[in-house]
XYZ file of C-alpha atoms in Angstrom:
145
model
C 11.583 -48.722 68.733
C 10.644 -51.597 66.771
C 11.288 -52.284 63.125
C 7.676 -51.599 62.207
C 7.736 -48.190 63.829
C 10.952 -47.197 62.012
C 9.466 -48.292 58.704
C 6.321 -46.255 59.394
C 8.399 -43.175 60.194
C 10.462 -43.625 56.984
C 7.279 -43.933 54.918
C 5.867 -40.777 56.546
C 9.114 -38.839 55.859
C 9.117 -40.108 52.256
C 5.534 -38.873 51.776
C 6.346 -35.521 53.401
C 9.341 -35.001 51.052
C 7.269 -36.063 48.048
C 4.457 -33.666 48.939
C 7.010 -30.840 49.443
C 8.500 -31.426 45.986
C 5.039 -31.519 44.438
C 4.095 -28.276 46.236
C 7.231 -26.531 44.904
C 6.572 -27.867 41.381
C 2.938 -26.699 41.504
C 4.006 -23.249 42.752
C 6.477 -22.917 39.855
C 3.849 -24.141 37.406
C 1.426 -21.504 38.713
C 4.073 -18.780 38.209
C 4.713 -20.008 34.667
C 0.978 -19.991 33.887
C 0.630 -16.437 35.245
C 3.585 -15.239 33.124
C 2.171 -16.985 30.068
C -1.251 -15.426 30.625
C 0.325 -11.970 30.946
C 2.394 -12.528 27.792
C -0.653 -13.633 25.799
C -2.589 -10.590 27.020
C 0.262 -8.248 26.004
C 0.573 -9.872 22.585
C -3.187 -9.597 22.087
C -3.114 -5.910 23.024
C -0.404 -5.248 20.426
C -1.647 -7.634 17.736
C -5.183 -6.298 17.486
C -4.119 -2.768 16.433
C -1.522 -4.226 14.057
C -4.133 -6.423 12.430
C -6.457 -3.442 12.106
C -3.690 -1.418 10.422
C -2.861 -4.334 8.109
C -6.506 -4.647 7.166
C -6.711 -0.912 6.406
C -3.535 -1.154 4.315
C -4.940 -4.068 2.325
C -8.167 -2.146 1.687
C -6.159 0.899 0.539
C -4.038 -1.272 -1.756
C -7.193 -2.803 -3.224
C -8.577 0.680 -3.886
C -5.344 1.681 -5.627
C -5.365 -1.520 -7.704
C -8.937 -0.791 -8.750
C -7.856 2.686 -9.864
C -4.892 1.284 -11.801
C -7.201 -1.236 -13.447
C -9.569 1.557 -14.481
C -6.666 3.590 -15.881
C -5.343 0.572 -17.788
C -8.740 -0.100 -19.335
C -9.037 3.588 -20.313
C -5.586 3.472 -21.918
C -6.552 0.326 -23.796
C -9.710 2.035 -25.068
C -7.756 5.126 -26.154
C -5.225 2.901 -27.928
C -7.921 1.047 -29.822
C -9.579 4.365 -30.758
C -6.255 5.763 -32.001
C -5.666 2.606 -34.030
C -9.114 2.848 -35.572
C -8.562 6.546 -36.353
C -5.185 5.793 -37.926
C -6.712 3.080 -40.079
C -9.533 5.397 -41.134
C -7.174 8.255 -42.015
C -4.857 5.921 -43.926
C -7.691 4.419 -45.931
C -9.376 7.779 -46.565
C -6.378 9.929 -47.443
C -3.678 7.368 -48.254
C -4.765 6.461 -51.754
C -5.488 10.017 -52.920
C -2.232 11.316 -51.400
C -0.228 8.676 -53.248
C -1.974 9.625 -56.459
C -1.287 13.357 -55.902
C 2.371 12.627 -55.141
C 2.704 10.500 -58.264
C 1.024 13.223 -60.334
C 3.384 15.856 -58.883
C 6.382 13.666 -59.669
C 5.167 13.181 -63.214
C 4.633 16.913 -63.667
C 8.141 17.666 -62.392
C 9.689 15.131 -64.733
C 7.684 16.454 -67.660
C 8.691 20.031 -66.893
C 12.313 18.975 -66.499
C 12.354 17.202 -69.852
C 10.733 20.109 -71.642
C 13.413 22.469 -70.317
C 16.242 20.194 -71.499
C 14.623 19.807 -74.841
C 15.099 16.030 -74.878
C 13.026 13.088 -73.866
C 15.724 11.797 -71.506
C 18.134 13.515 -69.133
C 21.477 14.510 -70.610
C 24.468 12.199 -70.271
C 26.309 14.712 -68.099
C 23.404 14.884 -65.642
C 23.261 11.096 -65.118
C 25.173 9.652 -62.191
C 26.108 6.152 -61.131
C 26.387 4.887 -57.558
C 29.639 3.027 -56.867
C 30.381 1.752 -53.354
C 28.183 4.252 -51.583
C 29.191 7.366 -53.557
C 28.021 9.097 -56.711
C 30.437 9.397 -59.618
C 29.737 11.629 -62.654
C 29.361 9.816 -65.952
C 32.588 11.302 -67.358
C 34.638 9.702 -64.592
C 32.795 6.433 -65.129
C 33.950 6.331 -68.746
C 37.534 6.961 -67.667
C 37.341 4.078 -65.153
C 35.971 1.639 -67.757
C 38.215 2.711 -70.599
């Protein structure tokens, strides 16, 4: 065999080995693509129902939020109505009630003075507040004197 023939055989063997490696790599790549395709199909099968459930949950939450908003606006309206009613009652009955109370107080004082027979309460009935307690006027004189 000549040198040219040996070189030709070596080149042919090199190409055969290279093609074998490429065939193995392509076979593995095909397996990987098949597994990836199956995985994507499985994920799609599971994701679609999950997305549908999530969408239904979001719609339900939106419905509940709409209800809460309606309740909050009703409460706000009731609060403003109660405030208006309170203002109306206070302005309508407040002044006359104060006047009636003042009149009643005046009548009581007048009746109390007429019973005592004097224009002012007696000295024994007066009391003085000292440090959070009431002391009769007789004791007050003893403390001062």
